[in-house]
Coordinates of C-alpha atoms and ligand atoms in Angstrom, one line a residue:
M13 CA 6.2 23.4 3.5
A14 CA 8.5 20.3 4.1
T15 CA 7.2 16.9 3.4
G16 CA 9.1 13.9 4.7
F17 CA 9.5 10.8 2.5
L18 CA 10.5 7.4 4.0
W19 CA 11.7 4.5 1.9
H20 CA 14.2 1.7 2.2
E21 CA 15.4 -0.8 -0.4
K22 CA 14.9 -3.6 2.1
Y23 CA 11.1 -3.1 1.8
M24 CA 11.5 -4.6 -1.8
W25 CA 13.1 -7.7 -0.4
H26 CA 10.0 -8.9 1.4
D27 CA 9.3 -12.1 -0.7
T28 CA 5.7 -13.2 -1.1
G29 CA 6.6 -16.0 -3.5
S30 CA 5.0 -17.1 -6.7
G31 CA 1.3 -16.8 -5.7
S32 CA 0.7 -20.3 -6.8
G33 CA -1.7 -22.8 -5.3
V34 CA -2.2 -26.4 -6.3
N35 CA -4.4 -25.4 -9.2
I36 CA -2.7 -22.4 -10.8
E37 CA 0.6 -22.0 -12.6
P38 CA 3.2 -20.3 -10.5
G39 CA 3.6 -16.7 -11.4
E40 CA 3.6 -13.6 -9.3
H41 CA 1.9 -12.9 -6.0
F42 CA -0.5 -9.9 -6.1
E43 CA 1.5 -8.2 -3.3
N44 CA 4.9 -8.0 -4.9
P45 CA 7.6 -5.2 -4.9
E46 CA 6.8 -3.8 -8.4
T47 CA 4.0 -1.4 -7.7
K48 CA 5.9 0.3 -4.9
R49 CA 9.3 0.2 -6.7
R50 CA 7.8 1.7 -9.8
M51 CA 6.1 4.5 -7.7
K52 CA 9.5 5.2 -6.1
N53 CA 11.2 5.1 -9.6
L54 CA 8.7 7.7 -11.0
M55 CA 9.3 9.9 -8.0
D56 CA 13.1 9.7 -8.6
L57 CA 12.8 10.3 -12.3
S58 CA 10.5 13.3 -11.9
G59 CA 12.8 15.0 -9.4
M60 CA 10.2 14.6 -6.6
T61 CA 12.3 12.5 -4.2
D62 CA 15.1 15.1 -4.2
K63 CA 12.7 17.8 -3.2
L64 CA 11.4 15.9 -0.1
V65 CA 13.0 15.5 3.3
R66 CA 14.6 12.0 3.4
L67 CA 13.6 9.9 6.3
D68 CA 15.3 6.6 7.1
P69 CA 13.5 3.8 8.9
R70 CA 14.6 1.8 11.9
M71 CA 13.4 -1.6 13.0
A72 CA 10.6 -1.5 15.6
T73 CA 11.6 -3.3 18.8
E74 CA 9.8 -6.4 20.0
D75 CA 8.6 -4.3 23.0
E76 CA 7.0 -1.9 20.5
L77 CA 5.3 -4.8 18.6
R78 CA 4.0 -6.1 21.9
R79 CA 2.0 -3.0 22.4
F80 CA -0.5 -4.6 20.1
H81 CA 0.6 -8.1 19.0
T82 CA 0.8 -11.2 21.2
D83 CA 4.1 -12.7 22.2
E84 CA 3.2 -15.9 20.6
Y85 CA 2.4 -14.4 17.3
I86 CA 5.6 -12.3 17.2
H87 CA 7.7 -15.3 18.0
S88 CA 5.9 -17.5 15.4
I89 CA 6.8 -14.9 12.7
R90 CA 10.4 -14.7 13.9
E91 CA 10.8 -18.4 13.9
K92 CA 9.4 -19.0 10.4
S93 CA 11.3 -16.0 9.1
D94 CA 14.6 -17.4 10.6
A95 CA 13.9 -20.7 8.8
L96 CA 12.6 -20.6 5.3
G97 CA 9.6 -18.4 5.7
G98 CA 5.9 -19.4 6.0
F99 CA 2.5 -17.9 6.4
A100 CA 1.5 -15.1 8.9
G101 CA -2.1 -16.0 8.2
P102 CA -4.4 -16.8 5.3
N103 CA -3.0 -15.5 2.0
T104 CA -0.1 -13.9 3.8
P105 CA 3.1 -15.7 2.8
F106 CA 6.6 -14.4 3.5
G107 CA 10.1 -15.5 2.9
K108 CA 13.3 -15.7 4.9
G109 CA 14.1 -12.5 6.7
S110 CA 10.6 -10.9 6.4
Y111 CA 10.4 -10.6 10.2
E112 CA 13.1 -7.9 10.1
I113 CA 11.6 -6.2 7.1
A114 CA 8.1 -6.2 8.7
K115 CA 9.7 -4.6 11.8
L116 CA 11.3 -2.0 9.5
A117 CA 7.8 -1.2 8.1
V118 CA 6.5 -0.6 11.6
G119 CA 9.6 1.4 12.6
G120 CA 9.4 3.4 9.3
T121 CA 5.8 4.4 10.1
I122 CA 6.9 5.3 13.6
V123 CA 9.9 7.4 12.3
A124 CA 7.6 9.3 9.9
T125 CA 5.2 10.0 12.7
E126 CA 7.9 11.2 15.0
A127 CA 9.3 13.5 12.2
V128 CA 5.9 15.2 12.0
L129 CA 5.4 15.3 15.8
S130 CA 8.8 16.8 16.4
G131 CA 8.2 19.5 13.7
N132 CA 11.2 18.3 11.6
V133 CA 8.7 18.1 8.7
D134 CA 5.2 19.3 8.2
N135 CA 3.8 16.0 7.0
A136 CA 5.1 12.7 5.7
Y137 CA 4.6 9.8 3.4
A138 CA 6.1 6.4 4.4
L139 CA 6.4 4.1 1.4
V140 CA 6.7 0.9 3.5
R141 CA 6.2 -2.8 2.7
P142 CA 4.7 -5.2 3.8
P143 CA 1.4 -3.3 4.4
G144 CA -0.2 -3.4 7.9
H145 CA -3.9 -2.5 8.2
H146 CA -5.2 -6.1 8.0
A147 CA -2.8 -7.4 10.7
E148 CA -4.7 -8.4 13.8
R149 CA -3.4 -9.0 17.3
D150 CA -2.5 -12.6 16.8
L151 CA -3.0 -13.1 13.1
G152 CA -1.6 -11.8 9.8
R153 CA -4.2 -11.3 7.1
G154 CA -4.4 -9.8 3.6
F155 CA -0.7 -9.6 3.0
C156 CA -0.1 -7.7 6.3
I157 CA 2.2 -9.0 9.0
F158 CA 2.4 -6.3 11.7
A159 CA 0.0 -3.3 12.2
N160 CA 2.2 -0.4 11.0
V161 CA -0.3 2.4 11.5
A162 CA -1.9 1.1 14.7
L163 CA 1.5 0.7 16.3
A164 CA 2.6 4.2 15.2
A165 CA -0.6 5.6 16.7
I166 CA 0.1 3.7 20.0
H167 CA 3.6 5.0 19.9
A168 CA 2.4 8.5 19.5
R169 CA 0.0 8.1 22.4
E170 CA 2.5 6.4 24.8
V171 CA 5.8 8.1 24.0
W172 CA 4.6 11.5 22.7
Q173 CA 1.5 11.8 24.9
V174 CA -0.7 12.7 22.0
E175 CA -4.2 12.6 23.5
R176 CA -6.4 12.1 20.4
I177 CA -5.5 10.5 17.1
A178 CA -7.6 9.8 14.1
T179 CA -6.9 7.2 11.4
I180 CA -8.6 7.7 8.0
D181 CA -8.1 4.5 5.9
W182 CA -8.9 4.9 2.2
D183 CA -7.5 1.5 1.0
V184 CA -10.2 -0.3 -0.9
H185 CA -10.2 -3.0 1.7
H186 CA -11.5 -2.7 5.3
G187 CA -8.9 -1.6 7.9
N188 CA -9.8 -4.4 10.2
G189 CA -6.5 -4.5 12.2
T190 CA -6.6 -0.8 12.9
Q191 CA -10.2 -1.1 14.0
Q192 CA -9.4 -4.0 16.3
A193 CA -6.5 -2.2 17.9
F194 CA -8.7 0.7 19.1
Y195 CA -12.2 -0.8 19.3
D196 CA -12.6 0.0 22.9
D197 CA -10.5 3.2 22.9
P198 CA -12.2 6.6 22.7
N199 CA -8.9 8.3 22.2
V200 CA -8.3 7.0 18.7
L201 CA -11.1 7.6 16.2
T202 CA -10.7 4.9 13.5
I203 CA -12.4 5.5 10.1
S204 CA -12.3 3.2 7.1
I205 CA -13.8 3.9 3.7
H206 CA -13.8 0.8 1.6
Q207 CA -15.6 -1.4 -0.9
D208 CA -18.5 -3.1 0.8
G209 CA -17.9 -6.8 1.7
L210 CA -14.7 -7.0 -0.2
F211 CA -12.0 -8.0 2.3
P212 CA -12.2 -9.2 5.0
S213 CA -15.7 -10.2 3.8
D214 CA -16.9 -10.5 7.4
S215 CA -15.9 -7.1 8.6
G216 CA -16.2 -3.4 7.8
R217 CA -19.9 -3.0 8.3
V218 CA -21.6 0.2 9.5
S219 CA -22.8 -1.6 12.6
E220 CA -19.2 -2.1 13.8
R221 CA -19.0 1.1 15.9
G222 CA -16.7 0.3 18.7
E223 CA -17.4 -1.1 22.2
K224 CA -17.2 -0.1 25.8
E225 CA -15.7 3.4 26.2
G226 CA -14.8 3.2 22.5
E227 CA -18.4 2.9 21.4
N228 CA -19.1 5.3 18.5
F229 CA -15.4 5.9 17.9
N230 CA -15.2 3.5 15.0
I231 CA -16.7 4.6 11.7
N232 CA -17.0 2.2 8.7
I233 CA -18.1 3.6 5.3
P234 CA -18.7 0.5 3.1
L235 CA -19.4 1.9 -0.4
P236 CA -20.9 -0.3 -3.1
A237 CA -18.7 -1.7 -5.9
G238 CA -18.5 0.7 -8.8
S239 CA -18.2 3.9 -6.6
G240 CA -16.2 6.6 -8.3
H241 CA -14.9 10.1 -7.6
G242 CA -18.3 11.6 -6.7
A243 CA -19.2 9.0 -4.2
Y244 CA -15.8 9.2 -2.4
I245 CA -15.8 13.0 -2.3
T246 CA -19.4 13.1 -1.0
A247 CA -18.7 10.4 1.7
I248 CA -15.6 12.3 2.8
E249 CA -17.4 15.7 2.9
R250 CA -20.6 14.4 4.6
I251 CA -19.1 11.8 7.0
I252 CA -15.4 12.1 7.5
V253 CA -14.9 15.9 7.6
P254 CA -17.6 16.6 10.2
A255 CA -16.4 13.6 12.3
I256 CA -12.9 14.8 12.3
R257 CA -13.9 18.4 13.1
S258 CA -15.9 17.1 16.0
F259 CA -13.2 14.8 17.4
E260 CA -10.4 17.4 17.0
P261 CA -7.5 14.9 16.7
Q262 CA -4.0 16.2 17.4
L263 CA -2.6 13.9 14.7
I264 CA -4.1 12.1 11.6
L265 CA -2.7 8.9 10.2
V266 CA -3.8 7.7 6.8
P267 CA -3.4 4.0 5.8
S268 CA -2.9 4.9 2.1
G269 CA -3.8 2.2 -0.4
F270 CA -4.3 2.9 -4.1
D271 CA -6.4 -0.2 -4.8
A272 CA -9.6 1.8 -5.1
S273 CA -8.2 2.9 -8.5
V274 CA -10.1 2.0 -11.6
Y275 CA -7.2 -0.2 -12.8
D276 CA -6.8 -2.3 -9.7
P277 CA -7.1 -6.1 -10.0
L278 CA -8.2 -6.5 -6.4
G279 CA -10.9 -3.8 -6.2
R280 CA -13.9 -2.7 -8.1
M281 CA -13.9 1.0 -7.6
L282 CA -13.3 3.7 -10.1
L283 CA -10.9 6.3 -8.7
T284 CA -8.2 7.9 -10.8
S285 CA -5.0 9.7 -9.8
E286 CA -6.9 13.0 -9.8
S287 CA -9.2 11.5 -7.3
F288 CA -6.3 10.7 -5.0
R289 CA -5.0 14.2 -5.5
E290 CA -8.3 15.7 -4.5
L291 CA -8.7 13.3 -1.5
T292 CA -5.3 14.3 -0.3
K293 CA -6.1 18.0 -0.6
I294 CA -9.2 17.6 1.5
M295 CA -7.3 15.6 4.1
L296 CA -4.5 18.1 4.2
S297 CA -6.8 21.1 4.5
L298 CA -8.7 19.3 7.3
A299 CA -5.5 18.5 9.1
K300 CA -4.4 22.1 8.9
D301 CA -7.7 23.2 10.5
V302 CA -7.7 20.7 13.4
C303 CA -4.1 19.7 14.1
S304 CA -1.7 22.2 12.5
G305 CA -1.4 20.0 9.4
K306 CA 0.1 17.0 11.3
I307 CA -0.7 14.2 8.9
I308 CA 1.2 11.0 8.0
F309 CA 0.5 8.6 5.2
S310 CA 1.6 5.0 5.4
H311 CA 1.5 2.9 2.3
E312 CA -0.9 -0.1 2.3
G313 CA -2.3 -1.8 -0.9
G314 CA -2.5 -1.0 -4.6
Y315 CA -1.8 -3.7 -7.1
S316 CA -1.8 -2.1 -10.6
K317 CA 1.8 -1.9 -11.6
R318 CA 0.9 0.6 -14.3
Y319 CA -1.3 2.9 -12.2
V320 CA -0.1 2.9 -8.6
P321 CA 2.9 5.2 -9.5
F322 CA 0.5 7.9 -10.9
C323 CA -1.8 7.7 -7.9
G324 CA 1.2 7.8 -5.6
I325 CA 2.9 10.8 -7.2
A326 CA -0.4 12.7 -7.4
T327 CA -0.9 12.1 -3.6
I328 CA 2.6 13.3 -2.8
E329 CA 2.3 16.3 -5.1
A330 CA -0.8 17.4 -3.2
L331 CA 0.8 16.7 0.2
S332 CA 4.0 18.6 -0.6
G333 CA 2.7 21.3 -2.9
I334 CA 5.3 20.3 -5.5
D335 CA 4.3 20.0 -9.1
T336 CA 6.5 17.5 -11.1
G337 CA 4.7 18.0 -14.4
I338 CA 4.1 14.2 -14.6
I339 CA 1.1 13.6 -16.8
D340 CA -1.1 10.6 -15.9
L341 CA -1.3 8.7 -19.2
G342 CA -3.6 6.2 -17.7
G343 CA -6.1 8.7 -16.3
R344 CA -9.6 8.4 -17.5
D345 CA -11.6 11.2 -15.9
D346 CA -14.2 10.8 -18.5
L347 CA -15.0 7.3 -17.3
P348 CA -18.7 6.7 -16.6
G349 CA -19.7 6.2 -13.0
Q350 CA -17.6 9.1 -11.6
E351 CA -20.7 11.2 -10.7
L352 CA -22.4 10.6 -7.4
M353 CA -25.3 8.1 -8.0
H354 CA -28.6 8.1 -6.2
H355 CA -28.1 4.8 -4.5
Q356 CA -24.7 5.9 -3.3
E357 CA -26.1 9.1 -1.9
I358 CA -28.8 7.4 0.0
L359 CA -26.3 5.1 1.7
I360 CA -23.8 7.9 2.4
D361 CA -26.5 10.0 4.1
E362 CA -27.7 7.0 6.1
I363 CA -24.2 6.4 7.4
A364 CA -23.7 10.1 8.1
K365 CA -26.9 10.1 10.2
S366 CA -25.7 7.1 12.2
V367 CA -22.5 8.8 13.3
V368 CA -23.0 9.9 16.9
T369 CA -21.5 13.4 17.4
P370 CA -20.3 15.5 19.1
F371 CA -17.5 13.3 20.2
R372 CA -16.3 15.9 22.8
Ligands
ZN20 ZN1 -6.2 -3.1 0.0

């Protein structure tokens, strides 16, 4: 099995500033290079990187961005980036040159997708930055500038004539941008499992199911804060697995955030690196059953400098079948709250019942 791995040093040069407001001492923005760099460093040190197929990104073109984003939005990012930087939207600062880096993140996700579609690799992980799943048509949100995964899915549809694609977003925040991109499109099944009401606080509800021809082709799984391994595995087995089997996508894209981890400062969930290993195994096995294993992960959030590297390497170990022997020193599988709880199960079963299948 060959797993592609995409990375570029330029991703680390996207500058989100000091994270200061008028009422807090300048320090470090939550979305800074360190979590991703330390994940890459652990991969290098463990020998993992050398065993994967190296994929190099390219910048997405403006025409490719226009498949989802408005002209006005694209130009506003370019102009601010050419000057001294600015904001793509609320809480989404960027420095000089981030326009090109954000295009490299979109292009990187496209390159990883094409590597899988062409058969050059079996599956792939794109460690891109800035993240993309919150970016809307004409507004950056939640540290995201352009919609990396949505644009890669559109590329696969338009250029590679892939008929049906599924996105399975496990970042702890709702994948509102990906949802918006395909809200009326029955050819892309968008699924997001996230912490209920976290971010954006006004989206990610079960009742957001798609519209027009796309009605029922958007599935939100908002789990309550404090959900652990058992709740995630149960939601995946009872909602996501049957939905994917019914939809039969020819390609699966995973907006992959590690902010549902127990150590994350921006989420209140309890997953450990072993959870991400298990989640990846389920996704990979599902992909093998429905679409010859064609699955691509594109990096989204995850803000624990200490823990993201362990979650990341566990995910890539499961994806590639390579064991690095890295031991997760931060793992706490004996943490309370990992078992499925009654209130979580009631909610999961209610959501499962609300999914309208068969899709085809
Ligand atoms: Zn997130």
